[in-house]
């Protein structure tokens, strides 16, 4: 096993290379440290359907499933997978590459046969995590990894929306978040956001009115206004009120953004909530599933200077919360049947033991199956949060 000093040296060497050169640097470092004969960096595409290999442009590598096969299993299970290959002289180790709970992809490393022992796999896992942090940072300076995540062109509205998101997952000892958007390559008005601090977690789910660029611009303004208010350190109701004023000032009530705001106290599990529109939230506790009924208040930007009030509810260790936009609960099949609460409950019950990431994806997959087409006519956002909580007074 590498010492902390050796690990630090590896991280320093990764930081020293140009952003686009991280795959080549990873291959050189793993060849030197583990005798690796082949290293492939796979990134999950926006739709979470495939893992796309990162190569020089234009991309020439073949994508693999994000759900099946050894690499897909490593991605969904978030555990290393050792593959016995047709070459008896080598083994292929697939390692999940995740940054603070945000699943980026998989690092596949071909090593000499017999060398995939627990110590080696652990060391490679630490390397994959370090590489993931560098890839996430590199997105500020190169398009290489953002381009690798797409299997087709994004619409301009989708480009704007994905750049606005904080990620697709977040994890701390107190909670784990997984979220998903569809249609991934043409999303317009739906958005999720979160911010964590020492004692609180703030989560929002926003559904901007309209479609395409108009919806994306509206949602961009709404999310930016909410962030601006949140970063000023004011309460949840005032955050909603200031965002409401910003949207109304721009659009004069012609369009508006439905938003659900939640603020979790990490010590107590008390949740402050403002329901400003159509997103819904469900709580899974034990074998039960219940919709949390909040007093519906006006969407942001519908009227000038709308007052908002907070409500509270509690979460307990083991609880799961699932927030959905109107594009989920309001979508109908070709025959006119709404997706509705019954279908949603079936999906949530069937995925109770799955990770929040896979649950969010499964809800959207169920929605697509119900609609009978992968090309959803409305945006759909799902955010799933597993609550662990903390002992009172823990840091």
PDB file of N, CA and C in Angstrom, residues 167-269:
ATOM      1  N   UNK A 167     -23.941  19.443  -9.841  1.00  0.00           N
ATOM      2  CA  UNK A 167     -23.462  18.079 -10.076  1.00  0.00           C
ATOM      3  C   UNK A 167     -24.681  17.185 -10.154  1.00  0.00           C
ATOM      4  N   UNK A 168     -24.460  15.866 -10.049  1.00  0.00           N
ATOM      5  CA  UNK A 168     -25.600  14.957 -10.029  1.00  0.00           C
ATOM      6  C   UNK A 168     -25.660  14.166  -8.731  1.00  0.00           C
ATOM      7  N   UNK A 169     -24.825  14.521  -7.804  1.00  0.00           N
ATOM      8  CA  UNK A 169     -24.841  13.844  -6.521  1.00  0.00           C
ATOM      9  C   UNK A 169     -23.966  14.558  -5.519  1.00  0.00           C
ATOM     10  N   UNK A 170     -24.224  14.298  -4.254  1.00  0.00           N
ATOM     11  CA  UNK A 170     -23.435  14.887  -3.173  1.00  0.00           C
ATOM     12  C   UNK A 170     -23.563  13.973  -1.966  1.00  0.00           C
ATOM     13  N   UNK A 171     -22.484  13.808  -1.227  1.00  0.00           N
ATOM     14  CA  UNK A 171     -22.528  12.887  -0.083  1.00  0.00           C
ATOM     15  C   UNK A 171     -21.727  13.444   1.081  1.00  0.00           C
ATOM     16  N   UNK A 172     -22.325  13.336   2.274  1.00  0.00           N
ATOM     17  CA  UNK A 172     -21.659  13.600   3.534  1.00  0.00           C
ATOM     18  C   UNK A 172     -22.120  12.539   4.509  1.00  0.00           C
ATOM     19  N   UNK A 173     -21.503  12.435   5.670  1.00  0.00           N
ATOM     20  CA  UNK A 173     -21.946  11.413   6.623  1.00  0.00           C
ATOM     21  C   UNK A 173     -23.425  11.514   6.976  1.00  0.00           C
ATOM     22  N   UNK A 174     -23.996  12.730   6.929  1.00  0.00           N
ATOM     23  CA  UNK A 174     -25.387  12.909   7.333  1.00  0.00           C
ATOM     24  C   UNK A 174     -26.391  12.570   6.231  1.00  0.00           C
ATOM     25  N   UNK A 175     -25.979  12.587   4.970  1.00  0.00           N
ATOM     26  CA  UNK A 175     -26.925  12.391   3.867  1.00  0.00           C
ATOM     27  C   UNK A 175     -26.200  11.993   2.586  1.00  0.00           C
ATOM     28  N   UNK A 176     -26.971  11.449   1.646  1.00  0.00           N
ATOM     29  CA  UNK A 176     -26.498  11.180   0.294  1.00  0.00           C
ATOM     30  C   UNK A 176     -27.569  11.645  -0.684  1.00  0.00           C
ATOM     31  N   UNK A 177     -27.164  12.409  -1.701  1.00  0.00           N
ATOM     32  CA  UNK A 177     -28.085  12.933  -2.703  1.00  0.00           C
ATOM     33  C   UNK A 177     -27.740  12.343  -4.065  1.00  0.00           C
ATOM     34  N   UNK A 178     -28.771  11.934  -4.804  1.00  0.00           N
ATOM     35  CA  UNK A 178     -28.622  11.555  -6.206  1.00  0.00           C
ATOM     36  C   UNK A 178     -29.738  12.216  -6.985  1.00  0.00           C
ATOM     37  N   UNK A 179     -29.447  12.751  -8.175  1.00  0.00           N
ATOM     38  CA  UNK A 179     -30.461  13.469  -8.944  1.00  0.00           C
ATOM     39  C   UNK A 179     -30.280  13.209 -10.433  1.00  0.00           C
ATOM     40  N   UNK A 180     -31.365  13.428 -11.183  1.00  0.00           N
ATOM     41  CA  UNK A 180     -31.313  13.173 -12.625  1.00  0.00           C
ATOM     42  C   UNK A 180     -32.306  14.072 -13.353  1.00  0.00           C
ATOM     43  N   UNK A 181     -31.948  14.433 -14.594  1.00  0.00           N
ATOM     44  CA  UNK A 181     -32.782  15.253 -15.468  1.00  0.00           C
ATOM     45  C   UNK A 181     -33.010  14.542 -16.793  1.00  0.00           C
ATOM     46  N   UNK A 182     -34.192  14.694 -17.351  1.00  0.00           N
ATOM     47  CA  UNK A 182     -34.509  14.246 -18.707  1.00  0.00           C
ATOM     48  C   UNK A 182     -35.509  15.233 -19.316  1.00  0.00           C
ATOM     49  N   UNK A 183     -35.477  15.408 -20.651  1.00  0.00           N
ATOM     50  CA  UNK A 183     -34.554  14.782 -21.604  1.00  0.00           C
ATOM     51  C   UNK A 183     -33.154  15.380 -21.462  1.00  0.00           C
ATOM     52  N   UNK A 184     -32.180  14.538 -21.160  1.00  0.00           N
ATOM     53  CA  UNK A 184     -30.855  15.000 -20.769  1.00  0.00           C
ATOM     54  C   UNK A 184     -30.205  15.905 -21.809  1.00  0.00           C
ATOM     55  N   UNK A 185     -30.452  15.639 -23.084  1.00  0.00           N
ATOM     56  CA  UNK A 185     -29.783  16.391 -24.137  1.00  0.00           C
ATOM     57  C   UNK A 185     -30.618  17.556 -24.660  1.00  0.00           C
ATOM     58  N   UNK A 186     -31.800  17.746 -24.077  1.00  0.00           N
ATOM     59  CA  UNK A 186     -32.666  18.837 -24.526  1.00  0.00           C
ATOM     60  C   UNK A 186     -33.422  19.471 -23.363  1.00  0.00           C
ATOM     61  N   UNK A 187     -32.884  19.344 -22.142  1.00  0.00           N
ATOM     62  CA  UNK A 187     -33.552  19.885 -20.972  1.00  0.00           C
ATOM     63  C   UNK A 187     -33.625  21.406 -21.076  1.00  0.00           C
ATOM     64  N   UNK A 188     -34.697  21.990 -20.544  1.00  0.00           N
ATOM     65  CA  UNK A 188     -34.831  23.434 -20.657  1.00  0.00           C
ATOM     66  C   UNK A 188     -35.033  24.125 -19.335  1.00  0.00           C
ATOM     67  N   UNK A 189     -36.141  23.818 -18.618  1.00  0.00           N
ATOM     68  CA  UNK A 189     -36.499  24.614 -17.463  1.00  0.00           C
ATOM     69  C   UNK A 189     -36.351  23.970 -16.107  1.00  0.00           C
ATOM     70  N   UNK A 190     -36.088  22.679 -16.024  1.00  0.00           N
ATOM     71  CA  UNK A 190     -35.989  22.010 -14.716  1.00  0.00           C
ATOM     72  C   UNK A 190     -34.568  22.079 -14.175  1.00  0.00           C
ATOM     73  N   UNK A 191     -34.465  22.176 -12.857  1.00  0.00           N
ATOM     74  CA  UNK A 191     -33.150  22.327 -12.237  1.00  0.00           C
ATOM     75  C   UNK A 191     -33.216  21.865 -10.788  1.00  0.00           C
ATOM     76  N   UNK A 192     -32.094  21.375 -10.288  1.00  0.00           N
ATOM     77  CA  UNK A 192     -31.949  21.108  -8.858  1.00  0.00           C
ATOM     78  C   UNK A 192     -30.660  21.771  -8.386  1.00  0.00           C
ATOM     79  N   UNK A 193     -30.618  22.103  -7.113  1.00  0.00           N
ATOM     80  CA  UNK A 193     -29.454  22.798  -6.574  1.00  0.00           C
ATOM     81  C   UNK A 193     -29.329  22.456  -5.099  1.00  0.00           C
ATOM     82  N   UNK A 194     -28.123  22.555  -4.572  1.00  0.00           N
ATOM     83  CA  UNK A 194     -27.909  22.344  -3.145  1.00  0.00           C
ATOM     84  C   UNK A 194     -26.657  23.063  -2.681  1.00  0.00           C
ATOM     85  N   UNK A 195     -26.615  23.305  -1.396  1.00  0.00           N
ATOM     86  CA  UNK A 195     -25.434  23.891  -0.767  1.00  0.00           C
ATOM     87  C   UNK A 195     -25.352  23.373   0.662  1.00  0.00           C
ATOM     88  N   UNK A 196     -24.187  22.914   1.050  1.00  0.00           N
ATOM     89  CA  UNK A 196     -24.016  22.352   2.386  1.00  0.00           C
ATOM     90  C   UNK A 196     -23.076  23.215   3.214  1.00  0.00           C
ATOM     91  N   UNK A 197     -23.354  23.279   4.496  1.00  0.00           N
ATOM     92  CA  UNK A 197     -22.503  24.007   5.429  1.00  0.00           C
ATOM     93  C   UNK A 197     -22.192  23.143   6.630  1.00  0.00           C
ATOM     94  N   UNK A 198     -21.655  23.746   7.681  1.00  0.00           N
ATOM     95  CA  UNK A 198     -21.284  22.981   8.867  1.00  0.00           C
ATOM     96  C   UNK A 198     -22.494  22.380   9.558  1.00  0.00           C
ATOM     97  N   UNK A 199     -23.619  23.107   9.543  1.00  0.00           N
ATOM     98  CA  UNK A 199     -24.776  22.673  10.322  1.00  0.00           C
ATOM     99  C   UNK A 199     -26.054  22.537   9.504  1.00  0.00           C
ATOM    100  N   UNK A 200     -26.052  22.968   8.240  1.00  0.00           N
ATOM    101  CA  UNK A 200     -27.273  22.965   7.460  1.00  0.00           C
ATOM    102  C   UNK A 200     -27.016  22.518   6.016  1.00  0.00           C
ATOM    103  N   UNK A 201     -28.053  22.007   5.393  1.00  0.00           N
ATOM    104  CA  UNK A 201     -28.068  21.673   3.971  1.00  0.00           C
ATOM    105  C   UNK A 201     -29.285  22.352   3.359  1.00  0.00           C
ATOM    106  N   UNK A 202     -29.080  23.104   2.282  1.00  0.00           N
ATOM    107  CA  UNK A 202     -30.178  23.724   1.553  1.00  0.00           C
ATOM    108  C   UNK A 202     -30.326  23.049   0.199  1.00  0.00           C
ATOM    109  N   UNK A 203     -31.545  22.667  -0.154  1.00  0.00           N
ATOM    110  CA  UNK A 203     -31.831  21.985  -1.412  1.00  0.00           C
ATOM    111  C   UNK A 203     -32.984  22.708  -2.095  1.00  0.00           C
ATOM    112  N   UNK A 204     -32.892  22.908  -3.410  1.00  0.00           N
ATOM    113  CA  UNK A 204     -34.002  23.477  -4.161  1.00  0.00           C
ATOM    114  C   UNK A 204     -34.274  22.635  -5.400  1.00  0.00           C
ATOM    115  N   UNK A 205     -35.533  22.597  -5.795  1.00  0.00           N
ATOM    116  CA  UNK A 205     -35.974  21.925  -7.013  1.00  0.00           C
ATOM    117  C   UNK A 205     -36.839  22.934  -7.757  1.00  0.00           C
ATOM    118  N   UNK A 206     -36.416  23.306  -8.968  1.00  0.00           N
ATOM    119  CA  UNK A 206     -37.061  24.397  -9.703  1.00  0.00           C
ATOM    120  C   UNK A 206     -37.580  23.923 -11.048  1.00  0.00           C
ATOM    121  N   UNK A 207     -38.765  24.403 -11.404  1.00  0.00           N
ATOM    122  CA  UNK A 207     -39.424  24.060 -12.663  1.00  0.00           C
ATOM    123  C   UNK A 207     -39.807  25.365 -13.345  1.00  0.00           C
ATOM    124  N   UNK A 208     -38.943  25.829 -14.264  1.00  0.00           N
ATOM    125  CA  UNK A 208     -39.203  27.079 -14.968  1.00  0.00           C
ATOM    126  C   UNK A 208     -40.252  26.905 -16.054  1.00  0.00           C
ATOM    127  N   UNK A 209     -41.172  27.820 -16.142  1.00  0.00           N
ATOM    128  CA  UNK A 209     -42.270  27.764 -17.106  1.00  0.00           C
ATOM    129  C   UNK A 209     -41.743  27.845 -18.534  1.00  0.00           C
ATOM    130  N   UNK A 210     -42.369  27.089 -19.448  1.00  0.00           N
ATOM    131  CA  UNK A 210     -42.015  27.164 -20.853  1.00  0.00           C
ATOM    132  C   UNK A 210     -41.071  26.067 -21.285  1.00  0.00           C
ATOM    133  N   UNK A 211     -40.482  26.248 -22.453  1.00  0.00           N
ATOM    134  CA  UNK A 211     -39.586  25.255 -23.029  1.00  0.00           C
ATOM    135  C   UNK A 211     -38.378  25.940 -23.659  1.00  0.00           C
ATOM    136  N   UNK A 212     -37.359  25.124 -23.934  1.00  0.00           N
ATOM    137  CA  UNK A 212     -36.199  25.608 -24.669  1.00  0.00           C
ATOM    138  C   UNK A 212     -35.450  26.715 -23.971  1.00  0.00           C
ATOM    139  N   UNK A 213     -34.895  27.625 -24.779  1.00  0.00           N
ATOM    140  CA  UNK A 213     -34.037  28.682 -24.252  1.00  0.00           C
ATOM    141  C   UNK A 213     -34.811  29.612 -23.329  1.00  0.00           C
ATOM    142  N   UNK A 214     -36.066  29.905 -23.645  1.00  0.00           N
ATOM    143  CA  UNK A 214     -36.856  30.789 -22.776  1.00  0.00           C
ATOM    144  C   UNK A 214     -36.958  30.213 -21.365  1.00  0.00           C
ATOM    145  N   UNK A 215     -37.228  28.913 -21.278  1.00  0.00           N
ATOM    146  CA  UNK A 215     -37.321  28.267 -19.967  1.00  0.00           C
ATOM    147  C   UNK A 215     -35.972  28.243 -19.273  1.00  0.00           C
ATOM    148  N   UNK A 216     -34.910  27.996 -20.030  1.00  0.00           N
ATOM    149  CA  UNK A 216     -33.577  27.935 -19.448  1.00  0.00           C
ATOM    150  C   UNK A 216     -33.149  29.297 -18.901  1.00  0.00           C
ATOM    151  N   UNK A 217     -33.461  30.369 -19.631  1.00  0.00           N
ATOM    152  CA  UNK A 217     -33.133  31.711 -19.150  1.00  0.00           C
ATOM    153  C   UNK A 217     -33.898  32.033 -17.877  1.00  0.00           C
ATOM    154  N   UNK A 218     -35.182  31.670 -17.844  1.00  0.00           N
ATOM    155  CA  UNK A 218     -35.994  31.904 -16.653  1.00  0.00           C
ATOM    156  C   UNK A 218     -35.436  31.141 -15.458  1.00  0.00           C
ATOM    157  N   UNK A 219     -35.127  29.868 -15.653  1.00  0.00           N
ATOM    158  CA  UNK A 219     -34.596  29.061 -14.558  1.00  0.00           C
ATOM    159  C   UNK A 219     -33.225  29.558 -14.122  1.00  0.00           C
ATOM    160  N   UNK A 220     -32.402  29.973 -15.086  1.00  0.00           N
ATOM    161  CA  UNK A 220     -31.087  30.508 -14.744  1.00  0.00           C
ATOM    162  C   UNK A 220     -31.190  31.726 -13.852  1.00  0.00           C
ATOM    163  N   UNK A 221     -32.128  32.625 -14.163  1.00  0.00           N
ATOM    164  CA  UNK A 221     -32.339  33.803 -13.333  1.00  0.00           C
ATOM    165  C   UNK A 221     -32.837  33.395 -11.948  1.00  0.00           C
ATOM    166  N   UNK A 222     -33.779  32.458 -11.910  1.00  0.00           N
ATOM    167  CA  UNK A 222     -34.358  32.029 -10.629  1.00  0.00           C
ATOM    168  C   UNK A 222     -33.300  31.409  -9.723  1.00  0.00           C
ATOM    169  N   UNK A 223     -32.531  30.474 -10.257  1.00  0.00           N
ATOM    170  CA  UNK A 223     -31.515  29.797  -9.457  1.00  0.00           C
ATOM    171  C   UNK A 223     -30.438  30.777  -9.000  1.00  0.00           C
ATOM    172  N   UNK A 224     -30.027  31.678  -9.889  1.00  0.00           N
ATOM    173  CA  UNK A 224     -29.011  32.671  -9.512  1.00  0.00           C
ATOM    174  C   UNK A 224     -29.538  33.600  -8.426  1.00  0.00           C
ATOM    175  N   UNK A 225     -30.823  33.978  -8.520  1.00  0.00           N
ATOM    176  CA  UNK A 225     -31.410  34.850  -7.489  1.00  0.00           C
ATOM    177  C   UNK A 225     -31.493  34.121  -6.153  1.00  0.00           C
ATOM    178  N   UNK A 226     -31.863  32.837  -6.182  1.00  0.00           N
ATOM    179  CA  UNK A 226     -31.914  32.051  -4.950  1.00  0.00           C
ATOM    180  C   UNK A 226     -30.526  31.908  -4.332  1.00  0.00           C
ATOM    181  N   UNK A 227     -29.524  31.662  -5.163  1.00  0.00           N
ATOM    182  CA  UNK A 227     -28.158  31.543  -4.658  1.00  0.00           C
ATOM    183  C   UNK A 227     -27.687  32.864  -4.061  1.00  0.00           C
ATOM    184  N   UNK A 228     -27.985  33.965  -4.750  1.00  0.00           N
ATOM    185  CA  UNK A 228     -27.573  35.272  -4.267  1.00  0.00           C
ATOM    186  C   UNK A 228     -28.185  35.563  -2.903  1.00  0.00           C
ATOM    187  N   UNK A 229     -29.465  35.230  -2.750  1.00  0.00           N
ATOM    188  CA  UNK A 229     -30.133  35.457  -1.467  1.00  0.00           C
ATOM    189  C   UNK A 229     -29.593  34.520  -0.390  1.00  0.00           C
ATOM    190  N   UNK A 230     -29.381  33.265  -0.753  1.00  0.00           N
ATOM    191  CA  UNK A 230     -28.857  32.282   0.215  1.00  0.00           C
ATOM    192  C   UNK A 230     -27.475  32.700   0.698  1.00  0.00           C
ATOM    193  N   UNK A 231     -26.641  33.174  -0.220  1.00  0.00           N
ATOM    194  CA  UNK A 231     -25.270  33.558   0.146  1.00  0.00           C
ATOM    195  C   UNK A 231     -25.225  34.856   0.932  1.00  0.00           C
ATOM    196  N   UNK A 232     -26.346  35.583   0.969  1.00  0.00           N
ATOM    197  CA  UNK A 232     -26.434  36.764   1.827  1.00  0.00           C
ATOM    198  C   UNK A 232     -26.749  36.381   3.268  1.00  0.00           C
ATOM    199  N   UNK A 233     -27.026  35.071   3.489  1.00  0.00           N
ATOM    200  CA  UNK A 233     -27.232  34.568   4.842  1.00  0.00           C
ATOM    201  C   UNK A 233     -28.618  34.796   5.401  1.00  0.00           C
ATOM    202  N   UNK A 234     -29.621  35.004   4.526  1.00  0.00           N
ATOM    203  CA  UNK A 234     -30.967  35.263   5.020  1.00  0.00           C
ATOM    204  C   UNK A 234     -31.784  33.978   5.060  1.00  0.00           C
ATOM    205  N   UNK A 235     -32.945  34.020   5.687  1.00  0.00           N
ATOM    206  CA  UNK A 235     -33.773  32.841   5.876  1.00  0.00           C
ATOM    207  C   UNK A 235     -34.419  32.342   4.599  1.00  0.00           C
ATOM    208  N   UNK A 236     -35.000  31.152   4.688  1.00  0.00           N
ATOM    209  CA  UNK A 236     -35.541  30.476   3.514  1.00  0.00           C
ATOM    210  C   UNK A 236     -36.708  31.255   2.889  1.00  0.00           C
ATOM    211  N   UNK A 237     -37.623  31.738   3.714  1.00  0.00           N
ATOM    212  CA  UNK A 237     -38.762  32.492   3.188  1.00  0.00           C
ATOM    213  C   UNK A 237     -38.308  33.769   2.497  1.00  0.00           C
ATOM    214  N   UNK A 238     -37.318  34.427   3.052  1.00  0.00           N
ATOM    215  CA  UNK A 238     -36.794  35.653   2.430  1.00  0.00           C
ATOM    216  C   UNK A 238     -36.029  35.338   1.151  1.00  0.00           C
ATOM    217  N   UNK A 239     -35.383  34.177   1.112  1.00  0.00           N
ATOM    218  CA  UNK A 239     -34.739  33.762  -0.142  1.00  0.00           C
ATOM    219  C   UNK A 239     -35.778  33.656  -1.252  1.00  0.00           C
ATOM    220  N   UNK A 240     -36.905  33.026  -0.926  1.00  0.00           N
ATOM    221  CA  UNK A 240     -37.975  32.886  -1.915  1.00  0.00           C
ATOM    222  C   UNK A 240     -38.518  34.258  -2.310  1.00  0.00           C
ATOM    223  N   UNK A 241     -38.697  35.145  -1.332  1.00  0.00           N
ATOM    224  CA  UNK A 241     -39.258  36.466  -1.610  1.00  0.00           C
ATOM    225  C   UNK A 241     -38.346  37.282  -2.521  1.00  0.00           C
ATOM    226  N   UNK A 242     -37.046  37.250  -2.276  1.00  0.00           N
ATOM    227  CA  UNK A 242     -36.117  38.012  -3.110  1.00  0.00           C
ATOM    228  C   UNK A 242     -36.040  37.440  -4.520  1.00  0.00           C
ATOM    229  N   UNK A 243     -36.043  36.106  -4.640  1.00  0.00           N
ATOM    230  CA  UNK A 243     -36.049  35.496  -5.966  1.00  0.00           C
ATOM    231  C   UNK A 243     -37.344  35.829  -6.700  1.00  0.00           C
ATOM    232  N   UNK A 244     -38.454  35.836  -5.973  1.00  0.00           N
ATOM    233  CA  UNK A 244     -39.748  36.211  -6.542  1.00  0.00           C
ATOM    234  C   UNK A 244     -39.685  37.620  -7.126  1.00  0.00           C
ATOM    235  N   UNK A 245     -39.104  38.556  -6.385  1.00  0.00           N
ATOM    236  CA  UNK A 245     -38.986  39.937  -6.853  1.00  0.00           C
ATOM    237  C   UNK A 245     -38.107  40.037  -8.094  1.00  0.00           C
ATOM    238  N   UNK A 246     -37.011  39.255  -8.109  1.00  0.00           N
ATOM    239  CA  UNK A 246     -36.100  39.300  -9.256  1.00  0.00           C
ATOM    240  C   UNK A 246     -36.783  38.791 -10.520  1.00  0.00           C
ATOM    241  N   UNK A 247     -37.538  37.703 -10.404  1.00  0.00           N
ATOM    242  CA  UNK A 247     -38.208  37.139 -11.573  1.00  0.00           C
ATOM    243  C   UNK A 247     -39.336  38.057 -12.035  1.00  0.00           C
ATOM    244  N   UNK A 248     -40.104  38.607 -11.087  1.00  0.00           N
ATOM    245  CA  UNK A 248     -41.190  39.512 -11.478  1.00  0.00           C
ATOM    246  C   UNK A 248     -40.643  40.782 -12.125  1.00  0.00           C
ATOM    247  N   UNK A 249     -39.554  41.305 -11.601  1.00  0.00           N
ATOM    248  CA  UNK A 249     -38.959  42.519 -12.163  1.00  0.00           C
ATOM    249  C   UNK A 249     -38.535  42.304 -13.615  1.00  0.00           C
ATOM    250  N   UNK A 250     -38.106  41.088 -13.940  1.00  0.00           N
ATOM    251  CA  UNK A 250     -37.644  40.795 -15.294  1.00  0.00           C
ATOM    252  C   UNK A 250     -38.796  40.477 -16.242  1.00  0.00           C
ATOM    253  N   UNK A 251     -39.793  39.747 -15.754  1.00  0.00           N
ATOM    254  CA  UNK A 251     -40.834  39.225 -16.643  1.00  0.00           C
ATOM    255  C   UNK A 251     -42.233  39.801 -16.391  1.00  0.00           C
ATOM    256  N   UNK A 252     -42.413  40.544 -15.313  1.00  0.00           N
ATOM    257  CA  UNK A 252     -43.689  41.187 -15.064  1.00  0.00           C
ATOM    258  C   UNK A 252     -44.857  40.245 -14.872  1.00  0.00           C
ATOM    259  N   UNK A 253     -44.591  39.017 -14.408  1.00  0.00           N
ATOM    260  CA  UNK A 253     -45.652  38.064 -14.147  1.00  0.00           C
ATOM    261  C   UNK A 253     -46.101  37.262 -15.356  1.00  0.00           C
ATOM    262  N   UNK A 254     -45.489  37.485 -16.513  1.00  0.00           N
ATOM    263  CA  UNK A 254     -45.875  36.747 -17.723  1.00  0.00           C
ATOM    264  C   UNK A 254     -45.447  35.281 -17.643  1.00  0.00           C
ATOM    265  N   UNK A 255     -44.318  35.031 -17.009  1.00  0.00           N
ATOM    266  CA  UNK A 255     -43.861  33.667 -16.764  1.00  0.00           C
ATOM    267  C   UNK A 255     -43.379  33.593 -15.326  1.00  0.00           C
ATOM    268  N   UNK A 256     -43.245  32.367 -14.798  1.00  0.00           N
ATOM    269  CA  UNK A 256     -42.854  32.209 -13.405  1.00  0.00           C
ATOM    270  C   UNK A 256     -42.166  30.862 -13.232  1.00  0.00           C
ATOM    271  N   UNK A 257     -41.578  30.668 -12.069  1.00  0.00           N
ATOM    272  CA  UNK A 257     -40.823  29.441 -11.775  1.00  0.00           C
ATOM    273  C   UNK A 257     -41.376  28.791 -10.516  1.00  0.00           C
ATOM    274  N   UNK A 258     -41.858  27.574 -10.641  1.00  0.00           N
ATOM    275  CA  UNK A 258     -42.308  26.803  -9.477  1.00  0.00           C
ATOM    276  C   UNK A 258     -41.084  26.229  -8.775  1.00  0.00           C
ATOM    277  N   UNK A 259     -41.004  26.416  -7.466  1.00  0.00           N
ATOM    278  CA  UNK A 259     -39.790  26.030  -6.735  1.00  0.00           C
ATOM    279  C   UNK A 259     -40.134  25.442  -5.374  1.00  0.00           C
ATOM    280  N   UNK A 260     -39.418  24.403  -5.020  1.00  0.00           N
ATOM    281  CA  UNK A 260     -39.489  23.817  -3.684  1.00  0.00           C
ATOM    282  C   UNK A 260     -38.158  24.091  -2.994  1.00  0.00           C
ATOM    283  N   UNK A 261     -38.199  24.746  -1.835  1.00  0.00           N
ATOM    284  CA  UNK A 261     -36.992  25.060  -1.068  1.00  0.00           C
ATOM    285  C   UNK A 261     -37.010  24.291   0.237  1.00  0.00           C
ATOM    286  N   UNK A 262     -35.896  23.633   0.551  1.00  0.00           N
ATOM    287  CA  UNK A 262     -35.767  22.853   1.777  1.00  0.00           C
ATOM    288  C   UNK A 262     -34.462  23.221   2.470  1.00  0.00           C
ATOM    289  N   UNK A 263     -34.514  23.342   3.803  1.00  0.00           N
ATOM    290  CA  UNK A 263     -33.301  23.597   4.584  1.00  0.00           C
ATOM    291  C   UNK A 263     -33.266  22.624   5.752  1.00  0.00           C
ATOM    292  N   UNK A 264     -32.250  21.756   5.760  1.00  0.00           N
ATOM    293  CA  UNK A 264     -32.121  20.692   6.753  1.00  0.00           C
ATOM    294  C   UNK A 264     -31.181  21.128   7.872  1.00  0.00           C
ATOM    295  N   UNK A 265     -31.620  20.932   9.104  1.00  0.00           N
ATOM    296  CA  UNK A 265     -30.740  21.092  10.263  1.00  0.00           C
ATOM    297  C   UNK A 265     -30.034  19.756  10.462  1.00  0.00           C
ATOM    298  N   UNK A 266     -28.714  19.732  10.285  1.00  0.00           N
ATOM    299  CA  UNK A 266     -27.980  18.474  10.322  1.00  0.00           C
ATOM    300  C   UNK A 266     -27.946  17.842  11.707  1.00  0.00           C
ATOM    301  N   UNK A 267     -28.123  18.648  12.749  1.00  0.00           N
ATOM    302  CA  UNK A 267     -28.130  18.109  14.111  1.00  0.00           C
ATOM    303  C   UNK A 267     -29.449  17.441  14.463  1.00  0.00           C
ATOM    304  N   UNK A 268     -30.559  18.073  14.091  1.00  0.00           N
ATOM    305  CA  UNK A 268     -31.860  17.633  14.584  1.00  0.00           C
ATOM    306  C   UNK A 268     -32.726  16.920  13.545  1.00  0.00           C
ATOM    307  N   UNK A 269     -32.432  17.111  12.252  1.00  0.00           N
ATOM    308  CA  UNK A 269     -33.283  16.549  11.212  1.00  0.00           C
ATOM    309  C   UNK A 269     -34.521  17.378  10.953  1.00  0.00           C
TER     310      UNK A 269
END
